CSV table of C-alpha atoms in Angstrom, one decimal:
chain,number,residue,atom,x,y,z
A,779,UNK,CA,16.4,-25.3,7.9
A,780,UNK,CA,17.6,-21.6,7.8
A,781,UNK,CA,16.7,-19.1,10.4
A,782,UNK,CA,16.8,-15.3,10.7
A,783,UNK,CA,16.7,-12.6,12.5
A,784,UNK,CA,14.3,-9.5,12.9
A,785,UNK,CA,15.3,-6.2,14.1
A,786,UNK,CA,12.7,-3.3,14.7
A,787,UNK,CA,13.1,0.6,14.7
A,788,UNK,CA,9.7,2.7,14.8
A,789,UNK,CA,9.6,6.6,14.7
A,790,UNK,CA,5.7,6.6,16.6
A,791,UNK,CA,3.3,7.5,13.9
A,792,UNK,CA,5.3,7.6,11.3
A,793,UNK,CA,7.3,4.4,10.2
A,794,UNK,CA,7.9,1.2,11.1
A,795,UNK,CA,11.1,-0.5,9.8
A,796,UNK,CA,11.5,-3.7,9.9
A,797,UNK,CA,14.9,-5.7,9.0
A,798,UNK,CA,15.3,-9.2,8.7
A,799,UNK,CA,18.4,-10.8,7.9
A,800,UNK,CA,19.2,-14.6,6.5
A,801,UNK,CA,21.6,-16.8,8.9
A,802,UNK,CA,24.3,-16.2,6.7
A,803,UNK,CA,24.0,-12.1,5.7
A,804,UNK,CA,27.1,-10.0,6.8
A,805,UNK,CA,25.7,-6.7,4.8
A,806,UNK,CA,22.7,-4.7,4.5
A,807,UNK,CA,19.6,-5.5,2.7
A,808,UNK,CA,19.3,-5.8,-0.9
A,809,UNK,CA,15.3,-5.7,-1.3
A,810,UNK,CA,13.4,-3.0,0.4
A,811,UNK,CA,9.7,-3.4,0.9
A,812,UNK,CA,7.7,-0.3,1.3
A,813,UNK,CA,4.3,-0.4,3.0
A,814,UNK,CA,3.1,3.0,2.0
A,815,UNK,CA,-0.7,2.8,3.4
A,816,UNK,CA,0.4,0.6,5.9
A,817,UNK,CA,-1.7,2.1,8.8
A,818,UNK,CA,-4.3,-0.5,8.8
A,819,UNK,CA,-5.2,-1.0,12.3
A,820,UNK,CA,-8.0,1.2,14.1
A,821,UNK,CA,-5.2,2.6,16.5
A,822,UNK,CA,-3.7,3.8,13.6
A,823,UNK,CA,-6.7,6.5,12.5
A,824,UNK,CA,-7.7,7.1,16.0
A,825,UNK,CA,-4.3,8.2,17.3
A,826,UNK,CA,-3.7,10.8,14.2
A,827,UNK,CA,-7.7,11.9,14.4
A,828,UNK,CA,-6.7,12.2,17.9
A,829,UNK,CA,-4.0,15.3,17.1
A,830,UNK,CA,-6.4,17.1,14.6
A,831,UNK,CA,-8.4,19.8,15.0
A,832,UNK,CA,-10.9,18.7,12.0
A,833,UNK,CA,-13.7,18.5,11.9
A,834,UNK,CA,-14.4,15.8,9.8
A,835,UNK,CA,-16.8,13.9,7.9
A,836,UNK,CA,-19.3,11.7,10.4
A,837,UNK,CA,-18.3,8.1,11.2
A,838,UNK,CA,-14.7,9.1,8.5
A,839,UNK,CA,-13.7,6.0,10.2
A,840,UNK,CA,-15.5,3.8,7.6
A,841,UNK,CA,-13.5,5.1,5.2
A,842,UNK,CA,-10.5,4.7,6.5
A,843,UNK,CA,-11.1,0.8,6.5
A,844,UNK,CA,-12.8,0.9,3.3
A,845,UNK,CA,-9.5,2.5,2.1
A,846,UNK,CA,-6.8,1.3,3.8
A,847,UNK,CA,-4.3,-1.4,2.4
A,848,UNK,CA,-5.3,-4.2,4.8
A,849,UNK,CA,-2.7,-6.8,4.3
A,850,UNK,CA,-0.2,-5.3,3.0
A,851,UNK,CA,1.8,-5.2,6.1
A,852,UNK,CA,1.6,-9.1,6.7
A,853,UNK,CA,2.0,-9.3,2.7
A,854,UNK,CA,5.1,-7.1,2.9
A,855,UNK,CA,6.9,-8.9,5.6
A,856,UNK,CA,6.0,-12.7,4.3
A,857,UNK,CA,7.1,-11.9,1.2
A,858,UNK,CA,10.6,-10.7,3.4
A,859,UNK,CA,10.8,-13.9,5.1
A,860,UNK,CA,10.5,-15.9,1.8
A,861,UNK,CA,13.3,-13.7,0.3
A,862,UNK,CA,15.6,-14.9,3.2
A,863,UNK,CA,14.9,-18.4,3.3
A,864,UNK,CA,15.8,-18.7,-0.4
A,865,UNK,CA,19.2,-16.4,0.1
A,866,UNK,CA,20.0,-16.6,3.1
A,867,UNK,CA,23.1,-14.5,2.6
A,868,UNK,CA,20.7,-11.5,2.4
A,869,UNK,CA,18.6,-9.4,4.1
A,870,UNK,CA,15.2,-7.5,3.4
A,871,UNK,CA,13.7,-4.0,5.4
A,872,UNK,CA,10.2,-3.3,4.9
A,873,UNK,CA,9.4,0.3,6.0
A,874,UNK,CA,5.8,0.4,7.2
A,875,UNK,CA,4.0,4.0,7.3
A,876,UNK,CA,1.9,4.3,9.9
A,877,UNK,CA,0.2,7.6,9.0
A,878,UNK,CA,-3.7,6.8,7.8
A,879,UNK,CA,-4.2,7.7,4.1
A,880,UNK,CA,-7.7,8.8,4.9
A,881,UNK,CA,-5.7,12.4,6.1
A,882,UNK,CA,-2.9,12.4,4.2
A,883,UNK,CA,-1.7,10.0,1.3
A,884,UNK,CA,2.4,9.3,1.5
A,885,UNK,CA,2.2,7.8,-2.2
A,886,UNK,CA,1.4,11.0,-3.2
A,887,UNK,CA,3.2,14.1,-3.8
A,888,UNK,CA,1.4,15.8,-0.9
A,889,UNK,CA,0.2,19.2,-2.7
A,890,UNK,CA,-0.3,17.5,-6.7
A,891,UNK,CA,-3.9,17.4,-7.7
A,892,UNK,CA,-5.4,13.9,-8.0
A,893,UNK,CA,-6.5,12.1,-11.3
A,894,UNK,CA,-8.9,9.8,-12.3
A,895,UNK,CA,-9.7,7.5,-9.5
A,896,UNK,CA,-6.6,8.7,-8.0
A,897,UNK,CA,-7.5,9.6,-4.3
A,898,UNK,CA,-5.7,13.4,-3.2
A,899,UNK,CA,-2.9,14.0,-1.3
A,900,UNK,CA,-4.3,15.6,1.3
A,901,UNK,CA,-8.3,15.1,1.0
A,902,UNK,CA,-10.8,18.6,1.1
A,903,UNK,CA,-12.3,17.6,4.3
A,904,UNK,CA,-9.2,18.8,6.4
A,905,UNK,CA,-9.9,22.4,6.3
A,906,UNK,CA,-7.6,23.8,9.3
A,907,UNK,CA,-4.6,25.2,8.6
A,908,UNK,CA,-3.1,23.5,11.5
A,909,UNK,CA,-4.2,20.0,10.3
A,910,UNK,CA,-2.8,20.5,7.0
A,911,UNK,CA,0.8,22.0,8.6
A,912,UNK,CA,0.5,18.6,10.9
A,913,UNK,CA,0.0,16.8,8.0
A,914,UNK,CA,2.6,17.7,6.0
A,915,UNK,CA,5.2,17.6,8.4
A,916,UNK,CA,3.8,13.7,9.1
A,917,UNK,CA,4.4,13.6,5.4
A,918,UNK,CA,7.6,14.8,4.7
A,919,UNK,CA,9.1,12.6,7.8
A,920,UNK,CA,8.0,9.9,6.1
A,921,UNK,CA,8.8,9.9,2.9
A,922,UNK,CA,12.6,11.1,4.3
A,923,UNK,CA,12.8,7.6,5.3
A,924,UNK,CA,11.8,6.1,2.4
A,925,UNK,CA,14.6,8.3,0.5
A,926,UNK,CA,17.1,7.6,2.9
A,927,UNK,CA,16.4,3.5,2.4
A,928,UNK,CA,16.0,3.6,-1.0
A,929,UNK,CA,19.3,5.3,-1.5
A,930,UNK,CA,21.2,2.8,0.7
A,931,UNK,CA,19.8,-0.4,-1.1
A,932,UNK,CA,18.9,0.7,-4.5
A,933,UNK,CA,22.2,2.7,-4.7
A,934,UNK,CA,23.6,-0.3,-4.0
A,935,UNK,CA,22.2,-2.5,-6.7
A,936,UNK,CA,19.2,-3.6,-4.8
A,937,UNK,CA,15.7,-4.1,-5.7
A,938,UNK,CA,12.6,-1.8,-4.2
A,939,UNK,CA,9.0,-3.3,-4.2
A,940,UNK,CA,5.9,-1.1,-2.9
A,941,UNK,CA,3.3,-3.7,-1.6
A,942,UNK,CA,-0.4,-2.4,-1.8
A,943,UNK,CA,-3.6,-3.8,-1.7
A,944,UNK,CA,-7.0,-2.7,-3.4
A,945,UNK,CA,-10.9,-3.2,-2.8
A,946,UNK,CA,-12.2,-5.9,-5.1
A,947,UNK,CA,-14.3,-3.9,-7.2
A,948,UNK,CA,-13.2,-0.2,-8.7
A,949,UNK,CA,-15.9,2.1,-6.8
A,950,UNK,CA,-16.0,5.6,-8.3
A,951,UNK,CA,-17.1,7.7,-5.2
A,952,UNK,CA,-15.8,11.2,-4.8
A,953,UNK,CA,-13.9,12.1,-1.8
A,954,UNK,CA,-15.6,15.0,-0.2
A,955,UNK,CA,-17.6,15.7,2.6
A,956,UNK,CA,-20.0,12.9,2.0
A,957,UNK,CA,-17.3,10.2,1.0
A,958,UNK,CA,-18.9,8.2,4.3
A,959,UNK,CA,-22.3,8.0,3.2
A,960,UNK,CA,-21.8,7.9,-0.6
A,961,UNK,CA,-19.6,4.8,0.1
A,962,UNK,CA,-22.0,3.1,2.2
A,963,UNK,CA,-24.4,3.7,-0.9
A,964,UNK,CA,-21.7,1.9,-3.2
A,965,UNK,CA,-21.6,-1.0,-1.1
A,966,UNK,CA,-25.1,-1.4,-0.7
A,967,UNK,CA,-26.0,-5.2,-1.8
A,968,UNK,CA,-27.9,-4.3,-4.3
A,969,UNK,CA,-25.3,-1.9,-5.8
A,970,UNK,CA,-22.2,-3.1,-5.1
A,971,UNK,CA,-21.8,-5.8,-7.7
A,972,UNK,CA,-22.2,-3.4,-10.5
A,973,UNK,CA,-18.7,-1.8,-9.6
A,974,UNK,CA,-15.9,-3.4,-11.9
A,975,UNK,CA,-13.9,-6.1,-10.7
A,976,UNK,CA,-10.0,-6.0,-10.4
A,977,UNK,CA,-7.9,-8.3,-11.0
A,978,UNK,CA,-6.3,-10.3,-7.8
A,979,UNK,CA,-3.0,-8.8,-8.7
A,980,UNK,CA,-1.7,-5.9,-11.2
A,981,UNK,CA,1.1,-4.2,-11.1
A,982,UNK,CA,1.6,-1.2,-12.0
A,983,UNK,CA,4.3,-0.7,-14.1
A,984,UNK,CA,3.5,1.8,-17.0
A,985,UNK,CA,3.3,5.4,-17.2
A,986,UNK,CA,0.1,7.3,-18.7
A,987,UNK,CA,2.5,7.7,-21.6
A,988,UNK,CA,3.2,4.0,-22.1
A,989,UNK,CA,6.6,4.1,-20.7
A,990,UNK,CA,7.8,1.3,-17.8
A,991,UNK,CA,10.9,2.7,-16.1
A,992,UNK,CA,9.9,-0.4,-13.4
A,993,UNK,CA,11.6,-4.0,-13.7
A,994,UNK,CA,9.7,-5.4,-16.6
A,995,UNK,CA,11.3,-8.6,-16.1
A,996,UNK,CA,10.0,-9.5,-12.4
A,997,UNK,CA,6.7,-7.8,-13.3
A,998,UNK,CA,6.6,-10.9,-16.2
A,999,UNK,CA,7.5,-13.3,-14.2
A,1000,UNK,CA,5.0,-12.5,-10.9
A,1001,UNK,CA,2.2,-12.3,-13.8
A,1002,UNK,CA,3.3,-15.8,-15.5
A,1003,UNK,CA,3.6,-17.0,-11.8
A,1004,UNK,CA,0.0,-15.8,-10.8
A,1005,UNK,CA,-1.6,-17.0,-13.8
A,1006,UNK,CA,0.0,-20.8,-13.2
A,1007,UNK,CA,-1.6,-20.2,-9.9
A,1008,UNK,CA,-5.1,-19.7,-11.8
A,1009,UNK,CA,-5.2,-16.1,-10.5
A,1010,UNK,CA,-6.5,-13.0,-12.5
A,1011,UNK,CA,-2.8,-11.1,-12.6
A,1012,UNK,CA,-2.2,-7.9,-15.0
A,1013,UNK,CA,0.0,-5.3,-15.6
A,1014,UNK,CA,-1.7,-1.5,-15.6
A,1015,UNK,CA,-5.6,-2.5,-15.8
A,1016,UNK,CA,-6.4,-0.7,-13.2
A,1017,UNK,CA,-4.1,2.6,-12.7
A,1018,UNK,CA,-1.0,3.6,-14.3
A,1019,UNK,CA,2.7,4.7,-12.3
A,1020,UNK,CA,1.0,8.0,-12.6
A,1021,UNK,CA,3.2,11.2,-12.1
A,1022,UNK,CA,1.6,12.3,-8.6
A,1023,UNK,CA,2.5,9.5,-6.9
A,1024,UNK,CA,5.7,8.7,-5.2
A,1025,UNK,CA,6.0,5.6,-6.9
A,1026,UNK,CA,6.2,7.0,-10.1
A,1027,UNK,CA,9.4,9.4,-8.6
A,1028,UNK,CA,11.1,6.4,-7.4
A,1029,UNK,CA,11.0,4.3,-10.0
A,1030,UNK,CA,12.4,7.0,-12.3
A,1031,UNK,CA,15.1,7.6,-9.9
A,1032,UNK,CA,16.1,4.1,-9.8
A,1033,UNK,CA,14.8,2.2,-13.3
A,1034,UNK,CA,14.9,-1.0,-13.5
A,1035,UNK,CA,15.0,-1.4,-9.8
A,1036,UNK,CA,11.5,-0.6,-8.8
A,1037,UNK,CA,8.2,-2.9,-8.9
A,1038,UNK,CA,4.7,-1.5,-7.6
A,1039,UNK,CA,2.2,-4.3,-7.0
A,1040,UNK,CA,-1.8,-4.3,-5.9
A,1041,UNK,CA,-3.0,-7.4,-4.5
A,1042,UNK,CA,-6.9,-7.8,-4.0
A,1043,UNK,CA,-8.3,-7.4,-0.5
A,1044,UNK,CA,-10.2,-10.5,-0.4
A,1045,UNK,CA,-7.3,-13.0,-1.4
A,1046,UNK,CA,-6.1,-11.7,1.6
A,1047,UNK,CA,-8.9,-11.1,4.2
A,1048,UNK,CA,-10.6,-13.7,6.3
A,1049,UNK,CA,-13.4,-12.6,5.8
A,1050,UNK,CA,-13.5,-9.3,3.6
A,1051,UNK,CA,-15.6,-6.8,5.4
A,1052,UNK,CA,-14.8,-3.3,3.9
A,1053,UNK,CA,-16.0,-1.5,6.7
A,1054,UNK,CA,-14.3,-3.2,9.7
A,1055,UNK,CA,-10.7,-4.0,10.4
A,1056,UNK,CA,-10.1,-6.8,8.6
A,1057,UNK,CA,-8.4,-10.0,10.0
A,1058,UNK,CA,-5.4,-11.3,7.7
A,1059,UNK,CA,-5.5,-15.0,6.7
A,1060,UNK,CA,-1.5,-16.2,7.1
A,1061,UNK,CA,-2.1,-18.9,4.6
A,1062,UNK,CA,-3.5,-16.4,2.4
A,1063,UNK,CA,-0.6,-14.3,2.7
A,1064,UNK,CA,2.0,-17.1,2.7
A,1065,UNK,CA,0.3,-18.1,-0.9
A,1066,UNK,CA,0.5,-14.8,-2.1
A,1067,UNK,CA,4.1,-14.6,-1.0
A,1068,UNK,CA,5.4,-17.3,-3.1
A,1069,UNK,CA,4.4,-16.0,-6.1
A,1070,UNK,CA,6.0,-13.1,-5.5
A,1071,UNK,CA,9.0,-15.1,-4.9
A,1072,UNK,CA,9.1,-16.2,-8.4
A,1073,UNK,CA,10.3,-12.9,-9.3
A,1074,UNK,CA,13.3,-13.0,-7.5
């Protein structure tokens, strides 16, 4: 049975990077995973909240778990580890932000105004000037890293994946002062199940013009993989690679190189409580995972 090996580098509220390498991999990784709401864990939001002046929104910590991509981290580095086992010549980085979306969104292009459902870059409650400064500095640190690993492995052929997860259902609450307590509205019992509901994965892989500068290919094969699976899987049903988000700018910088995925909260969460931090079923993840390595 193969082994490998994990190697960790973290710049402290700002990324996590993550290598692992197959038993037999002299070079650098050829797949790079990016996490970009990967600040999932409570620690995450209190230590930014923590540097901000604010002041925000009561109990904005609801949101942040209603919001945040819980298990896309452990998606992210299972799918890694499933990569390796089958070439174990390679190696894979995931790059995990660790900056909470719910103060500043590193998919975004940080001052573009959002659209649609689209949540901002950097949301109207943070009104100081020295949050927002804070906050783009975070920003831009980030997204540095993300540059500097996409041009080492997609410059060298390699592939890029950007591993998100979604709520179940698409709730249209605006994000303003009284995102806490409109949400709690939206997910009232009685309410909740008249929001649409997603499918367990779609990828998103077409512009709001129609064109797919993504890997068309891979995207076909996770959907054909997914459906086998009996899993709802689509490509663009919920959001398209929209032009304010960083995933849009990569994948037209690299074309053909770059897949964008959302996988549903609860095929991952054990249970699915939106507005706690949520506990990540490994078998869940692990079944997720091998789809995803159908596309390889």
């Amino acid at each position: 049975m193969s082994t490998c090996t994990m190697e960790r580098r973290e710049v402290p509220g700002v990324v996590e990077q993550i290598d692992i390498r197959g038993a037999a991999c002299a070079g650098g990784p050829s797949l790079l995973l990016e996490v970009p709401h990967g600040a999932t864990r409570t620690e995450d939001f209190q230590a930014l909240e923590a540097r901000l002046e604010g002041p925000f929104p009561a109990d904005l910590i609801d949101f942040f778990y209603v919001n945040t991509d819980a298990g896309a981290p452990e998606l992210a580095e299972t799918i890694a580890r499933r990569y390796v086992a089958q070439h174990p010549d390679r190696a894979a980085r995931i790059l995990r932000c660790r900056i909470p979306r719910t103060f500043v969104d590193c998919n975004r292009l940080v001052d573009a105004q959002a659209a649609g459902t689209l949540t901002p870059g950097v949301p109207p409650y943070v009104r100081s000037a020295a949050d927002r400064s804070l906050l783009h500095s975070l920003h831009a640190a980030y997204v540095a890293e993300v540059e500097r690993a996409a041009a080492e492995i997609c410059g060298a052929g390699g592939q890029m994946w950007m591993i998100h997860t979604y709520a179940p259902r698409s709730v249209d609450v605006s994000v303003d002062d009284r995102i806490v307590e409109n949400l709690h509205a939206a997910y009232h019992p009685e309410q909740v199940e008249r929001w649409p509901l997603r499918p367990d994965i779609d990828l998103i892989t077409r512009t709001p013009e129609g064109a797919e500068p993504g890997d068309p290919a891979r995207a076909a094969a996770l959907i054909g993989a997914a459906r086998a699976a009996g899993l709802w899987a689509e490509s663009g049903e919920t959001y398209p690679l929209h032009p304010v988000t960083q995933a849009y700018r990569f994948a037209l910088a690299w074309p053909g190189q770059v897949l964008c995925a959302e996988v549903r909260r609860d095929r991952l969460a054990d249970p699915f409580e939106p507005f706690k931090e949520m506990r990540i079923a490994p078998a869940a993840a692990g079944e997720i995972a091998e789809l995803f390595a159908h596309a390889f």
